[in-house]
């Protein structure tokens, strides 16, 4: 009986490893294929049967995209928008999430439900209203308008993620700090923030990715070539006549690398933050 149970456990463990391997390959393969395609010329891409490794790689696509097509400037623009969106979203979401998790006041649950409801609206539905608001405020073709539009979609999720994470922290620690003379803001800064690093990191990844990949509002609000960001610029490689796959894949890799680096920097906090926040 014991031998049969151990054998069954080994089989289940093996099946689990196989499942993990399949999922890993499914996730990683598109990135690998995009990278390999970015190293091919236009003629090499359309060779049949496709060559996975048997080709002469070239970095001319990256040179053309980065230098000739001005992706170095677009990269800086996108980074500027993404960083400010992340910083503002996390700063506001931290205070709002802490308020919803700790403070007691009338209408708190209604405010929380309203914040969550705003996240349910699809971005396409808000294109025209946000453009009208930005036009009346004189923020069309400005980074400020694009940052505000990005915050509009990242902030509700960030607030609810951090609210859920703050609720997992014991209030006794804050009470002890306040007994020792800390104000509520002092306890928030000295006690809650350090303990909330995993939740803040997980939420920051979402806010950064949301701002970095903002295509619709970047295309709608920014009209000057010098101010454009990466997503709309990559979209120009797709036209009615043709698709420049070699440039599209090179631009895609340039756009993907910062997100991967940011993810690797906070990955040790990411799983814990998502698990605790979502579980609560």
PDB file of N, CA, C and O in Angstrom, residues 127 131 140-141 146 149-150 213-225 227-236:
ATOM      1  N   UNK A 127     -11.957  56.651 -24.770  1.00  0.00           N
ATOM      2  CA  UNK A 127     -11.065  57.392 -25.659  1.00  0.00           C
ATOM      3  C   UNK A 127     -11.565  58.816 -25.915  1.00  0.00           C
ATOM      4  O   UNK A 127     -10.845  59.799 -25.701  1.00  0.00           O
ATOM      5  N   UNK A 131     -10.117  62.357 -24.398  1.00  0.00           N
ATOM      6  CA  UNK A 131      -9.549  63.298 -25.370  1.00  0.00           C
ATOM      7  C   UNK A 131     -10.213  64.665 -25.241  1.00  0.00           C
ATOM      8  O   UNK A 131      -9.535  65.698 -25.304  1.00  0.00           O
ATOM      9  N   UNK A 140      -3.494  68.156 -24.747  1.00  0.00           N
ATOM     10  CA  UNK A 140      -3.278  67.333 -25.933  1.00  0.00           C
ATOM     11  C   UNK A 140      -1.856  67.576 -26.450  1.00  0.00           C
ATOM     12  O   UNK A 140      -1.367  68.708 -26.451  1.00  0.00           O
ATOM     13  N   UNK A 141      -1.216  66.511 -26.892  1.00  0.00           N
ATOM     14  CA  UNK A 141       0.160  66.564 -27.393  1.00  0.00           C
ATOM     15  C   UNK A 141       1.144  66.956 -26.291  1.00  0.00           C
ATOM     16  O   UNK A 141       2.135  67.646 -26.530  1.00  0.00           O
ATOM     17  N   UNK A 146      -0.770  62.384 -21.388  1.00  0.00           N
ATOM     18  CA  UNK A 146      -0.595  60.937 -21.539  1.00  0.00           C
ATOM     19  C   UNK A 146      -0.398  60.267 -20.185  1.00  0.00           C
ATOM     20  O   UNK A 146      -0.924  59.170 -19.942  1.00  0.00           O
ATOM     21  N   UNK A 149      -3.761  60.039 -18.431  1.00  0.00           N
ATOM     22  CA  UNK A 149      -4.598  58.988 -19.016  1.00  0.00           C
ATOM     23  C   UNK A 149      -4.115  57.601 -18.603  1.00  0.00           C
ATOM     24  O   UNK A 149      -4.924  56.693 -18.369  1.00  0.00           O
ATOM     25  N   UNK A 150      -2.803  57.410 -18.493  1.00  0.00           N
ATOM     26  CA  UNK A 150      -2.274  56.120 -18.045  1.00  0.00           C
ATOM     27  C   UNK A 150      -2.613  55.862 -16.586  1.00  0.00           C
ATOM     28  O   UNK A 150      -2.968  54.733 -16.201  1.00  0.00           O
ATOM     29  N   UNK A 213       3.162  49.988 -22.252  1.00  0.00           N
ATOM     30  CA  UNK A 213       2.475  49.463 -23.429  1.00  0.00           C
ATOM     31  C   UNK A 213       1.250  50.247 -23.832  1.00  0.00           C
ATOM     32  O   UNK A 213       0.417  49.734 -24.592  1.00  0.00           O
ATOM     33  N   UNK A 214       1.109  51.476 -23.336  1.00  0.00           N
ATOM     34  CA  UNK A 214      -0.063  52.298 -23.645  1.00  0.00           C
ATOM     35  C   UNK A 214      -0.030  52.701 -25.121  1.00  0.00           C
ATOM     36  O   UNK A 214       0.736  53.571 -25.526  1.00  0.00           O
ATOM     37  N   UNK A 215      -0.865  52.059 -25.914  1.00  0.00           N
ATOM     38  CA  UNK A 215      -0.885  52.317 -27.361  1.00  0.00           C
ATOM     39  C   UNK A 215      -1.983  53.301 -27.764  1.00  0.00           C
ATOM     40  O   UNK A 215      -1.722  54.284 -28.470  1.00  0.00           O
ATOM     41  N   UNK A 216      -3.204  53.056 -27.297  1.00  0.00           N
ATOM     42  CA  UNK A 216      -4.348  53.844 -27.779  1.00  0.00           C
ATOM     43  C   UNK A 216      -4.212  55.321 -27.447  1.00  0.00           C
ATOM     44  O   UNK A 216      -4.347  56.192 -28.315  1.00  0.00           O
ATOM     45  N   UNK A 217      -3.932  55.623 -26.181  1.00  0.00           N
ATOM     46  CA  UNK A 217      -3.881  57.019 -25.765  1.00  0.00           C
ATOM     47  C   UNK A 217      -2.604  57.707 -26.245  1.00  0.00           C
ATOM     48  O   UNK A 217      -2.610  58.910 -26.495  1.00  0.00           O
ATOM     49  N   UNK A 218      -1.512  56.958 -26.379  1.00  0.00           N
ATOM     50  CA  UNK A 218      -0.298  57.534 -26.945  1.00  0.00           C
ATOM     51  C   UNK A 218      -0.514  57.916 -28.409  1.00  0.00           C
ATOM     52  O   UNK A 218      -0.046  58.953 -28.873  1.00  0.00           O
ATOM     53  N   UNK A 219      -1.248  57.081 -29.139  1.00  0.00           N
ATOM     54  CA  UNK A 219      -1.550  57.374 -30.533  1.00  0.00           C
ATOM     55  C   UNK A 219      -2.524  58.536 -30.653  1.00  0.00           C
ATOM     56  O   UNK A 219      -2.423  59.357 -31.571  1.00  0.00           O
ATOM     57  N   UNK A 220      -3.464  58.639 -29.717  1.00  0.00           N
ATOM     58  CA  UNK A 220      -4.504  59.660 -29.786  1.00  0.00           C
ATOM     59  C   UNK A 220      -4.014  61.029 -29.316  1.00  0.00           C
ATOM     60  O   UNK A 220      -4.329  62.058 -29.934  1.00  0.00           O
ATOM     61  N   UNK A 221      -3.227  61.057 -28.251  1.00  0.00           N
ATOM     62  CA  UNK A 221      -2.886  62.327 -27.610  1.00  0.00           C
ATOM     63  C   UNK A 221      -1.605  62.957 -28.117  1.00  0.00           C
ATOM     64  O   UNK A 221      -1.442  64.176 -28.024  1.00  0.00           O
ATOM     65  N   UNK A 222      -0.675  62.152 -28.631  1.00  0.00           N
ATOM     66  CA  UNK A 222       0.609  62.686 -29.076  1.00  0.00           C
ATOM     67  C   UNK A 222       0.661  62.710 -30.596  1.00  0.00           C
ATOM     68  O   UNK A 222       0.565  61.671 -31.244  1.00  0.00           O
ATOM     69  N   UNK A 223       0.834  63.897 -31.147  1.00  0.00           N
ATOM     70  CA  UNK A 223       0.867  64.041 -32.606  1.00  0.00           C
ATOM     71  C   UNK A 223       2.242  64.449 -33.120  1.00  0.00           C
ATOM     72  O   UNK A 223       2.582  64.174 -34.270  1.00  0.00           O
ATOM     73  N   UNK A 224       3.047  65.094 -32.302  1.00  0.00           N
ATOM     74  CA  UNK A 224       4.383  65.518 -32.719  1.00  0.00           C
ATOM     75  C   UNK A 224       5.322  64.321 -32.755  1.00  0.00           C
ATOM     76  O   UNK A 224       5.359  63.522 -31.816  1.00  0.00           O
ATOM     77  N   UNK A 225       6.081  64.195 -33.825  1.00  0.00           N
ATOM     78  CA  UNK A 225       6.966  63.036 -33.993  1.00  0.00           C
ATOM     79  C   UNK A 225       7.984  62.939 -32.868  1.00  0.00           C
ATOM     80  O   UNK A 225       8.316  61.851 -32.410  1.00  0.00           O
ATOM     81  N   UNK A 227       7.710  63.645 -29.835  1.00  0.00           N
ATOM     82  CA  UNK A 227       7.124  63.304 -28.546  1.00  0.00           C
ATOM     83  C   UNK A 227       6.525  61.905 -28.512  1.00  0.00           C
ATOM     84  O   UNK A 227       6.098  61.448 -27.453  1.00  0.00           O
ATOM     85  N   UNK A 228       6.488  61.214 -29.621  1.00  0.00           N
ATOM     86  CA  UNK A 228       5.822  59.911 -29.670  1.00  0.00           C
ATOM     87  C   UNK A 228       6.558  58.881 -28.824  1.00  0.00           C
ATOM     88  O   UNK A 228       7.740  59.016 -28.520  1.00  0.00           O
ATOM     89  N   UNK A 229       5.829  57.817 -28.473  1.00  0.00           N
ATOM     90  CA  UNK A 229       6.398  56.732 -27.677  1.00  0.00           C
ATOM     91  C   UNK A 229       6.537  55.474 -28.536  1.00  0.00           C
ATOM     92  O   UNK A 229       6.142  55.447 -29.705  1.00  0.00           O
ATOM     93  N   UNK A 230       7.060  54.427 -27.933  1.00  0.00           N
ATOM     94  CA  UNK A 230       7.378  53.213 -28.685  1.00  0.00           C
ATOM     95  C   UNK A 230       6.172  52.481 -29.283  1.00  0.00           C
ATOM     96  O   UNK A 230       6.217  52.089 -30.456  1.00  0.00           O
ATOM     97  N   UNK A 231       5.092  52.239 -28.521  1.00  0.00           N
ATOM     98  CA  UNK A 231       3.985  51.437 -29.092  1.00  0.00           C
ATOM     99  C   UNK A 231       3.426  51.973 -30.407  1.00  0.00           C
ATOM    100  O   UNK A 231       3.296  51.200 -31.368  1.00  0.00           O
ATOM    101  N   UNK A 232       3.095  53.280 -30.527  1.00  0.00           N
ATOM    102  CA  UNK A 232       2.601  53.761 -31.825  1.00  0.00           C
ATOM    103  C   UNK A 232       3.659  53.685 -32.925  1.00  0.00           C
ATOM    104  O   UNK A 232       3.330  53.433 -34.092  1.00  0.00           O
ATOM    105  N   UNK A 233       4.925  53.890 -32.552  1.00  0.00           N
ATOM    106  CA  UNK A 233       5.999  53.838 -33.549  1.00  0.00           C
ATOM    107  C   UNK A 233       6.165  52.426 -34.101  1.00  0.00           C
ATOM    108  O   UNK A 233       6.371  52.232 -35.306  1.00  0.00           O
ATOM    109  N   UNK A 234       6.064  51.426 -33.237  1.00  0.00           N
ATOM    110  CA  UNK A 234       6.166  50.036 -33.698  1.00  0.00           C
ATOM    111  C   UNK A 234       4.999  49.706 -34.616  1.00  0.00           C
ATOM    112  O   UNK A 234       5.145  48.942 -35.579  1.00  0.00           O
ATOM    113  N   UNK A 235       3.845  50.281 -34.344  1.00  0.00           N
ATOM    114  CA  UNK A 235       2.680  50.029 -35.189  1.00  0.00           C
ATOM    115  C   UNK A 235       2.828  50.538 -36.603  1.00  0.00           C
ATOM    116  O   UNK A 235       2.131  50.066 -37.509  1.00  0.00           O
ATOM    117  N   UNK A 236       3.741  51.486 -36.830  1.00  0.00           N
ATOM    118  CA  UNK A 236       3.930  52.025 -38.186  1.00  0.00           C
ATOM    119  C   UNK A 236       4.594  51.020 -39.119  1.00  0.00           C
ATOM    120  O   UNK A 236       4.602  51.229 -40.333  1.00  0.00           O
TER     121      UNK A 236
END
